[in-house]
PDB file of C-alpha atoms in Angstrom:
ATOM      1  CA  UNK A 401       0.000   0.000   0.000  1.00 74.00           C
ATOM      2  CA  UNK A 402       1.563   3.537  -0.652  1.00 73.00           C
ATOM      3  CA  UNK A 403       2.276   5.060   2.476  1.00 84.00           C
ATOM      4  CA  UNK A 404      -0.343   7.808   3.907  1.00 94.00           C
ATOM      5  CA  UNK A 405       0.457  10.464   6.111  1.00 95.00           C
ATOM      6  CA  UNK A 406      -0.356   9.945   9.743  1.00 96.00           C
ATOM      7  CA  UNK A 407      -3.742  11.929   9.108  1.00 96.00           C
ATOM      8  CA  UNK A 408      -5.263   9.669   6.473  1.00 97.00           C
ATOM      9  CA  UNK A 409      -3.967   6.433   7.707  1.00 97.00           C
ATOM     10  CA  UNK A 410      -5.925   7.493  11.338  1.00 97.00           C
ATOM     11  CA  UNK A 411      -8.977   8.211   8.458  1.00 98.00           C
ATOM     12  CA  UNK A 412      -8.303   4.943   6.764  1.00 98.00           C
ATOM     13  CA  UNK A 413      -8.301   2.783   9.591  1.00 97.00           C
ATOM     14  CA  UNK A 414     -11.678   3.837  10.749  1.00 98.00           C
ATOM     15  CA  UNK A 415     -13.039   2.775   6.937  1.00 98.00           C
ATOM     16  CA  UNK A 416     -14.927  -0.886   8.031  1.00 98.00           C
ATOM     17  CA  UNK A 417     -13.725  -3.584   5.573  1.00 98.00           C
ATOM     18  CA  UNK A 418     -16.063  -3.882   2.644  1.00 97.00           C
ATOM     19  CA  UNK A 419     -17.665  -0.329   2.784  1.00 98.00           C
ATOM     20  CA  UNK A 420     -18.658   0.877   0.159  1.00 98.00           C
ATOM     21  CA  UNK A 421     -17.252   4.697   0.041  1.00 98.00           C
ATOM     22  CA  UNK A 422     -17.801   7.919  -0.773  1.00 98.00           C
ATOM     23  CA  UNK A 423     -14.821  10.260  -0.693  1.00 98.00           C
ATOM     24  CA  UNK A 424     -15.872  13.762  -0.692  1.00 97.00           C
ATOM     25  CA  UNK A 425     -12.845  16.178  -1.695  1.00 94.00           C
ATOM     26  CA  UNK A 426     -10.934  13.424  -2.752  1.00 93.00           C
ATOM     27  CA  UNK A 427      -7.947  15.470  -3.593  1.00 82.00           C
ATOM     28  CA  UNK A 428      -5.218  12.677  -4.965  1.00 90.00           C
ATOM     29  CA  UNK A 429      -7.566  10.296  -4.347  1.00 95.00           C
ATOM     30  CA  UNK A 430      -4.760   8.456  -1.473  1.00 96.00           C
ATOM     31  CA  UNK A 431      -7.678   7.114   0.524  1.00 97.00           C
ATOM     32  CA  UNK A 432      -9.612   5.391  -2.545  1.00 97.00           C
ATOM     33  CA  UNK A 433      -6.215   4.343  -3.578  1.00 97.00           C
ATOM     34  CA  UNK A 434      -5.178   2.728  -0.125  1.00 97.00           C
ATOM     35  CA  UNK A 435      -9.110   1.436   0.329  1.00 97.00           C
ATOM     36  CA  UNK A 436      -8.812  -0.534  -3.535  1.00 96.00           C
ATOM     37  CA  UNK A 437      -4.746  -1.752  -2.870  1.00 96.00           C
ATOM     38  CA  UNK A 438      -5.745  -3.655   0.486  1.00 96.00           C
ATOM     39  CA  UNK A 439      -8.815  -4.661  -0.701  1.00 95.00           C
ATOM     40  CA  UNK A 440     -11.125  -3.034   2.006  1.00 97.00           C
ATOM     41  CA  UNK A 441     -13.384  -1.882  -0.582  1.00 96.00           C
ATOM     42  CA  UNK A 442     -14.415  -2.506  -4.185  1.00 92.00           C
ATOM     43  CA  UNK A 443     -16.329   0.377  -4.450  1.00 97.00           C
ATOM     44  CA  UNK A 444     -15.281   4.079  -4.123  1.00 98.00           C
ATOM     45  CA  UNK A 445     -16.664   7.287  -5.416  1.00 98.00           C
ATOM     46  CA  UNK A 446     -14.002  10.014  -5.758  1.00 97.00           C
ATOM     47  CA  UNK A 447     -15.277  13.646  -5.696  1.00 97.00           C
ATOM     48  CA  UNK A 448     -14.048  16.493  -5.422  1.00 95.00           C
ATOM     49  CA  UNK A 449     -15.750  20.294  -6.473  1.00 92.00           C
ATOM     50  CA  UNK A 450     -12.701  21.199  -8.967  1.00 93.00           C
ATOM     51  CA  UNK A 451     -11.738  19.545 -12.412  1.00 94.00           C
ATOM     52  CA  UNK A 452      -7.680  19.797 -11.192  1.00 93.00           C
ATOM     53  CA  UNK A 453      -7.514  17.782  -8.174  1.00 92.00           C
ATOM     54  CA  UNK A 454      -9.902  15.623  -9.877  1.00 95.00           C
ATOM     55  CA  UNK A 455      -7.409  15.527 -12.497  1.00 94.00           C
ATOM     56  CA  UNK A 456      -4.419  14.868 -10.483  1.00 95.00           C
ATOM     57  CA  UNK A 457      -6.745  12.011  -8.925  1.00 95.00           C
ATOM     58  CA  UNK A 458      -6.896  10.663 -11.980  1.00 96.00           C
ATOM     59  CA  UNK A 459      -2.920  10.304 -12.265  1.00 95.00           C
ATOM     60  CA  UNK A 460      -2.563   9.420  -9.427  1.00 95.00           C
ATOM     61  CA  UNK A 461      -4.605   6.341  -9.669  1.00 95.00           C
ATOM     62  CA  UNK A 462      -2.799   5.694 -12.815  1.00 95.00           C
ATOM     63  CA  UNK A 463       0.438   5.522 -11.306  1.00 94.00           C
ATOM     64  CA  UNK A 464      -0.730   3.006  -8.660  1.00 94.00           C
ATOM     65  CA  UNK A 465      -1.135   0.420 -11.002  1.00 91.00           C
ATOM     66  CA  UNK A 466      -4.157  -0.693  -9.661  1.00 92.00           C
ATOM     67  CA  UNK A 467      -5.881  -4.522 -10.684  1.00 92.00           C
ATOM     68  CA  UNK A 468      -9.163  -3.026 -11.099  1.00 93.00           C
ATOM     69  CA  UNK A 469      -9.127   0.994 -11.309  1.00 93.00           C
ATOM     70  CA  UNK A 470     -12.467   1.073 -12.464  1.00 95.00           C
ATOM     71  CA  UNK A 471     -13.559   0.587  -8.763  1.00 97.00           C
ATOM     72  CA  UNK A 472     -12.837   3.938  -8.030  1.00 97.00           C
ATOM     73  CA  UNK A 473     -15.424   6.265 -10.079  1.00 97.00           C
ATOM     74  CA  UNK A 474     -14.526   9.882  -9.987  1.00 97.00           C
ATOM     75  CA  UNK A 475     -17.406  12.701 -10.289  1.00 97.00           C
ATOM     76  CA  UNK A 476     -17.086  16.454 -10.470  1.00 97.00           C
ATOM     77  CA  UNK A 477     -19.488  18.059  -8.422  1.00 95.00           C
ATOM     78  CA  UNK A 478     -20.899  19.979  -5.149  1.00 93.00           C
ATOM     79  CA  UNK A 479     -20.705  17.910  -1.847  1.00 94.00           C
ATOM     80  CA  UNK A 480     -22.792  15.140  -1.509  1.00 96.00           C
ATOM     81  CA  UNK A 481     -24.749  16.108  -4.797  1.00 96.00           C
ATOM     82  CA  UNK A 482     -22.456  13.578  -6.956  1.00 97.00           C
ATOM     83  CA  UNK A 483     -24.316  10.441  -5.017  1.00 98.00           C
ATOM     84  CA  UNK A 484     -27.019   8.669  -6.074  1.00 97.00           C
ATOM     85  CA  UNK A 485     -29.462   6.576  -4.449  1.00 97.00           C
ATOM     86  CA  UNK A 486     -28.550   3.142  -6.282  1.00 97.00           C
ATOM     87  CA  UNK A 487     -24.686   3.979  -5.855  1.00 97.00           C
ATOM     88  CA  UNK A 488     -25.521   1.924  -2.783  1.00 97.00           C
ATOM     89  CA  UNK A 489     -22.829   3.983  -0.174  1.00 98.00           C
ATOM     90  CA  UNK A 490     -22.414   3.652   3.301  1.00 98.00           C
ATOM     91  CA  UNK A 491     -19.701   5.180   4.665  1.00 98.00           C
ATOM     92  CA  UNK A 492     -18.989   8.916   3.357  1.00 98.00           C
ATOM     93  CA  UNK A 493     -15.293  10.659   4.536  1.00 98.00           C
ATOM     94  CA  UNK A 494     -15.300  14.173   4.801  1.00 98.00           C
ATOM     95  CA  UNK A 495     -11.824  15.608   5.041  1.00 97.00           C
ATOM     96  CA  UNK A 496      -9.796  18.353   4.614  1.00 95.00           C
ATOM     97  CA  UNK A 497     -12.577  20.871   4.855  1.00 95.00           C
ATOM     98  CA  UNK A 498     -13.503  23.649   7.228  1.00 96.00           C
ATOM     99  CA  UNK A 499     -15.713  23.084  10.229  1.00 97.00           C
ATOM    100  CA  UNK A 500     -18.265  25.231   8.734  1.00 97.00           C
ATOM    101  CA  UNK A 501     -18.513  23.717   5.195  1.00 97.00           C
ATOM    102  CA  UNK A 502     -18.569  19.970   6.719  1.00 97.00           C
ATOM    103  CA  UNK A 503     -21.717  21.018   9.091  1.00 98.00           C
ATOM    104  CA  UNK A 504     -23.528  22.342   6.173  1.00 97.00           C
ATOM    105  CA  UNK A 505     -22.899  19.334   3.705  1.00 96.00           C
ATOM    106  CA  UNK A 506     -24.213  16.985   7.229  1.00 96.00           C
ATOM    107  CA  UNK A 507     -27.454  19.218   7.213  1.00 95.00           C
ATOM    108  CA  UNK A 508     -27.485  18.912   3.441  1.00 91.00           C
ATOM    109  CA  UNK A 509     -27.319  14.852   3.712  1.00 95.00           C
ATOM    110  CA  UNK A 510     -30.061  13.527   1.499  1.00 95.00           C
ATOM    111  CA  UNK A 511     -32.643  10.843   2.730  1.00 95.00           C
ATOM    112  CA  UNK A 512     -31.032   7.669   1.163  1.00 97.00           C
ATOM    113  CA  UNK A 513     -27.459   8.672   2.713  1.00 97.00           C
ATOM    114  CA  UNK A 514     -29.127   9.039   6.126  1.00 95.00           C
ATOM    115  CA  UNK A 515     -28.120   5.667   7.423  1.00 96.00           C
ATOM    116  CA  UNK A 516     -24.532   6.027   6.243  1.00 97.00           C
ATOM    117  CA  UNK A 517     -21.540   5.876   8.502  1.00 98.00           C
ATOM    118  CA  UNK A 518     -19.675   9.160   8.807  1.00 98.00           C
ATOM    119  CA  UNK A 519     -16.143   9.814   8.795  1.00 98.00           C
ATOM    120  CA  UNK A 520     -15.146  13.632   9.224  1.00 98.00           C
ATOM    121  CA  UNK A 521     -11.835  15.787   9.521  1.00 98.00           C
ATOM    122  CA  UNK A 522     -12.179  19.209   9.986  1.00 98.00           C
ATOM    123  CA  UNK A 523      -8.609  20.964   9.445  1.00 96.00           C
ATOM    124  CA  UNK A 524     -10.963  24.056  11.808  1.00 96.00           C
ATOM    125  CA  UNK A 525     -13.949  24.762  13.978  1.00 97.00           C
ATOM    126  CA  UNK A 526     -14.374  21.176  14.814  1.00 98.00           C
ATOM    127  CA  UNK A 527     -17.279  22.533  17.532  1.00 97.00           C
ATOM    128  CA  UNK A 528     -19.393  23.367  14.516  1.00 98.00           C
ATOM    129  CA  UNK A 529     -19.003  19.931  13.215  1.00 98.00           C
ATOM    130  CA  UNK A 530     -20.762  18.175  16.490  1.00 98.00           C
ATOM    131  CA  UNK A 531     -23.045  20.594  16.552  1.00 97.00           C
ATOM    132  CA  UNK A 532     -24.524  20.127  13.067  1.00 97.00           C
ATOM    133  CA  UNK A 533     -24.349  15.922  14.339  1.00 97.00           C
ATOM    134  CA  UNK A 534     -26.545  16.365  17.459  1.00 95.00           C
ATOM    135  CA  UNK A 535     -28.610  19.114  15.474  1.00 94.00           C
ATOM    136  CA  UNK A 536     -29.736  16.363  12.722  1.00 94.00           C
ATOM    137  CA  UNK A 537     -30.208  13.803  15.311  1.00 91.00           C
ATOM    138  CA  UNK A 538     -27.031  11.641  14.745  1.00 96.00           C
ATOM    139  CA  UNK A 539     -24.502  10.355  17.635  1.00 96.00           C
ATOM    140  CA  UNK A 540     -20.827  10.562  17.431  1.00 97.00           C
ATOM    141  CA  UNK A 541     -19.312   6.932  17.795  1.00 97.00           C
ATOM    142  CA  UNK A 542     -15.749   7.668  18.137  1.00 98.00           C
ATOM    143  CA  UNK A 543     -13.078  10.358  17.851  1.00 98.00           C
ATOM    144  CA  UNK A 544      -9.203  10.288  17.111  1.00 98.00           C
ATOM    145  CA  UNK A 545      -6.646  13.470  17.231  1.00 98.00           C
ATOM    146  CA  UNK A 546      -3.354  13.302  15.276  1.00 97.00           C
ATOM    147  CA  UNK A 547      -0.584  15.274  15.300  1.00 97.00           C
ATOM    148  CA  UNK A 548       1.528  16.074  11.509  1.00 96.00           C
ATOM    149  CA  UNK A 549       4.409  18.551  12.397  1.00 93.00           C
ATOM    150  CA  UNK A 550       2.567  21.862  14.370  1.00 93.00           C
ATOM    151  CA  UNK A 551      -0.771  20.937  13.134  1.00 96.00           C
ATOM    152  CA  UNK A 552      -3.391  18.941  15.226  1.00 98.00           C
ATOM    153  CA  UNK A 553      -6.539  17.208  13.456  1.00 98.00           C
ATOM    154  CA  UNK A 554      -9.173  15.843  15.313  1.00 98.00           C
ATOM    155  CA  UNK A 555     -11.267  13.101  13.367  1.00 98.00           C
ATOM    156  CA  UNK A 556     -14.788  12.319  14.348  1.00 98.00           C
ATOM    157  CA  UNK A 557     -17.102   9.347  13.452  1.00 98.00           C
ATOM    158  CA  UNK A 558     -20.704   9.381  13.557  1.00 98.00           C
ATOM    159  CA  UNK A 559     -23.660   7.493  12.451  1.00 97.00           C
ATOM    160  CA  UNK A 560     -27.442   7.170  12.415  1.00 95.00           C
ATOM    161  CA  UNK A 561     -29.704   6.498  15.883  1.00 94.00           C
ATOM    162  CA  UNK A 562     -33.140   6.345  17.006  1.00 91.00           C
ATOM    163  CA  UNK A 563     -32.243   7.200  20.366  1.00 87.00           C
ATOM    164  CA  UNK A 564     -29.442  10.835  20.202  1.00 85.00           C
ATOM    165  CA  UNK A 565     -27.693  12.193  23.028  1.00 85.00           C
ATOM    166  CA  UNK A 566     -26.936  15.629  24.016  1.00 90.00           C
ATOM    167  CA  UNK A 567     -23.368  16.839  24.723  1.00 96.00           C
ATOM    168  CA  UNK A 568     -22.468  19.379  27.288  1.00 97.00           C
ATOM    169  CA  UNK A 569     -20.834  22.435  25.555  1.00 97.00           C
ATOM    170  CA  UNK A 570     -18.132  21.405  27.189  1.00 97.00           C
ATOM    171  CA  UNK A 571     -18.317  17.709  25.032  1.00 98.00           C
ATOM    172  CA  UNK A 572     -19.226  19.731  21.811  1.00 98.00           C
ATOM    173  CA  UNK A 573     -15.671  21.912  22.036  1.00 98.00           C
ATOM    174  CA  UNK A 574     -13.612  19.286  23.064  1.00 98.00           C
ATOM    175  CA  UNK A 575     -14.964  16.464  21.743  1.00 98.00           C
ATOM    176  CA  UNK A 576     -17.016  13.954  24.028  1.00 98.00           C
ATOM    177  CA  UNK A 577     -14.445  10.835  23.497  1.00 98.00           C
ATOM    178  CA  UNK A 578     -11.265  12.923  23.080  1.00 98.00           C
ATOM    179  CA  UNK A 579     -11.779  14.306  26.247  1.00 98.00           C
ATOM    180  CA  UNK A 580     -11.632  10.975  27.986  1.00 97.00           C
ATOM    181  CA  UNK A 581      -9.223   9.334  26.377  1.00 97.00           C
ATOM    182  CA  UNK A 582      -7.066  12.344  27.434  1.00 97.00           C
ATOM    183  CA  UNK A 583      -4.668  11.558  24.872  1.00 98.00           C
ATOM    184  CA  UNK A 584      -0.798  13.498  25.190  1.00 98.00           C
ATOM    185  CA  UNK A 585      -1.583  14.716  21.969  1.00 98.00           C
ATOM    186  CA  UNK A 586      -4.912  16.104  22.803  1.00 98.00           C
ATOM    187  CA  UNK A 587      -3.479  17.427  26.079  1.00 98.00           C
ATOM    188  CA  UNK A 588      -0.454  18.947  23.567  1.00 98.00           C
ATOM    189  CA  UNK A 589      -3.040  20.779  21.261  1.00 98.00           C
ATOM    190  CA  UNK A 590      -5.120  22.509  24.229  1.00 98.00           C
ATOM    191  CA  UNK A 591      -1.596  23.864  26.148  1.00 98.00           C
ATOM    192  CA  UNK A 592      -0.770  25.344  22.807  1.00 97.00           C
ATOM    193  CA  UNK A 593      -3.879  26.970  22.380  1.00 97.00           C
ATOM    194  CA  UNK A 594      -3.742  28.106  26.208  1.00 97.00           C
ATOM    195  CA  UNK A 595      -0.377  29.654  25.175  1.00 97.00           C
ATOM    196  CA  UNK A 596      -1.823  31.276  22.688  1.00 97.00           C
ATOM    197  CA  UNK A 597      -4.873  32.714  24.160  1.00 96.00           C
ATOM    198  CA  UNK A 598      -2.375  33.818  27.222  1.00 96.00           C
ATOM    199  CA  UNK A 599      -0.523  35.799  24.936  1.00 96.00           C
ATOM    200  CA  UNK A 600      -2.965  37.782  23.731  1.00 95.00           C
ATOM    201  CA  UNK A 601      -4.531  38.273  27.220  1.00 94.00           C
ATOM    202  CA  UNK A 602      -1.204  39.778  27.869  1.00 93.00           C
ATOM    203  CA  UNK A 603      -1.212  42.171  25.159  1.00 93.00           C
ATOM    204  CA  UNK A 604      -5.083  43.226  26.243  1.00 92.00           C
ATOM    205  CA  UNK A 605      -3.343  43.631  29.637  1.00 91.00           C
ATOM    206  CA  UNK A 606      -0.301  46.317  27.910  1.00 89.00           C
ATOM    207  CA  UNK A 607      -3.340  48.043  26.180  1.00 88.00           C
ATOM    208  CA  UNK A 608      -5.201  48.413  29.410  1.00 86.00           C
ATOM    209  CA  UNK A 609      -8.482  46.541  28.357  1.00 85.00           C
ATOM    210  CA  UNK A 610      -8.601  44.776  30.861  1.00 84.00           C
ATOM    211  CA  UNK A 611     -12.393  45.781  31.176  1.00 81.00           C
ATOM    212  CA  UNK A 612     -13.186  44.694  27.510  1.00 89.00           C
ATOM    213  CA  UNK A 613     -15.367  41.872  26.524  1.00 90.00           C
ATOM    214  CA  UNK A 614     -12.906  40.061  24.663  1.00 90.00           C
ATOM    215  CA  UNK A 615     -10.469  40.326  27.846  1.00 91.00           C
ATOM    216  CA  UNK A 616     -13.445  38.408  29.822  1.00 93.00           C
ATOM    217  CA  UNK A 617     -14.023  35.697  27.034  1.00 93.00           C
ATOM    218  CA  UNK A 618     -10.208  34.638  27.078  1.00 94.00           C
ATOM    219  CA  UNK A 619     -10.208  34.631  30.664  1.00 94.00           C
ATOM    220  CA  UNK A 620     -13.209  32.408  30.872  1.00 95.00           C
ATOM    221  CA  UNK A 621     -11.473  30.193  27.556  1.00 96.00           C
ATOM    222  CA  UNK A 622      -8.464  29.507  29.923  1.00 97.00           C
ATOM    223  CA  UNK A 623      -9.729  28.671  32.739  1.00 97.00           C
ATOM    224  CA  UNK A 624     -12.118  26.131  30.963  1.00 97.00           C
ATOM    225  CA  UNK A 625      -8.865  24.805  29.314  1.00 98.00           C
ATOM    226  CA  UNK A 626      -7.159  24.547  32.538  1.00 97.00           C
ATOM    227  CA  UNK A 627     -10.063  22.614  33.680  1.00 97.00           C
ATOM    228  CA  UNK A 628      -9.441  20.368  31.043  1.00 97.00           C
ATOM    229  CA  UNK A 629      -6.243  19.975  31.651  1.00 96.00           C
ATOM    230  CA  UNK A 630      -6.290  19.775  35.411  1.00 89.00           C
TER     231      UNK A 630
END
């Protein structure tokens, strides 16, 4: 298999064997490639919004050589508009994208798709991802974080139930499983963000705002990530 970066291997392991996938924003197409190599699906539709990365998708696949490329089917297209009812998918990944953009395509997800697993990687706003899962009545079954280099992803799985929870806001910014699995990296990501936030409390402080809303709302952010990190 040719060798994924730490983010889309974490993406690809959470694929169950013999899904049948939708890859929206496909990109180079690494994950349909990986998926058809090992065998863990026959089926993949490659999408992406733009006719380049489609095109580099395109060589890409040609350069892996694959036994049967025709398994992965690449469409041009908006979101989850390129699927169709008898295309018969069950697990959709969602990566790559802003927060924002994922939770509209989830409140966008058509009828027939409604039972499908899933899989979604915000590179931002990750709170406005769970929120658009718990507003259309879906559960989150698991959650991963990775670190590449400076940058931290957090990965989020969720699915179709008759009976949904609620999350705290607490569970919504931090994620409800990341925040018990209390993971160094997860623990790394929030301290960097607490330096961050720190630093500009400090510069408030120089500029005598103190008194400011914005002061208040970073003071309130760190504490809840010392909390967190207590």
């Amino acid at each position: 298999m040719a060798k994924l970066s730490d983010r889309l291997m974490a993406i690809y392991r959470l694929i169950p064997n013999g899904a049948r996938v939708a890859d929206i924003g496909t990109d180079h197409a690494a994950i349909p490639i990986a998926l058809l190599e090992t065998a863990k699906s026959s089926f993949i539709i490659a999408s992406d919004l733009r006719k380049g990365p489609l095109f580099s998708a395109q060589e890409q696949i040609d350069l892996a050589d694959l036994d049967s490329p025709q398994q992965i089917e690449l469409r041009l297209g908006s979101g989850l508009s390129v699927l169709k009812e008898d295309d018969d998918i069950d697990t959709i990944v969602m990566a790559g994208m802003g927060g924002e953009l994922i939770a509209k395509l989830i409140e966008k997800v058509p009828t027939f798709l409604t039972d499908s697993l899933l899989i979604l990687q915000a590179n931002n706003e990750e709170y406005t991802v769970r929120e658009a899962i718990i507003q259309q009545k879906r559960t989150i079954i698991d959650e991963k974080i990775i670190q590449e280099g400076r940058h931290f992803y957090e990965i989020i799985v969720s699915c179709a139930t008759d009976k949904p929870k609620t999350l705290t806001n607490r569970q919504i910014k931090f994620g409800p499983f990341l925040l018990e699995q209390n993971s160094a990296i997860f623990r790394r990501k929030w301290q960097k963000k607490r330096e961050h936030l720190a630093n500009i409390k400090k510069i408030l402080e120089e500029s005598k705002q103190q008194g400011s809303l914005r002061y208040d709302s970073l003071q309130e952010e760190i504490k809840e990530i010392d909390e967190v990190l207590m």
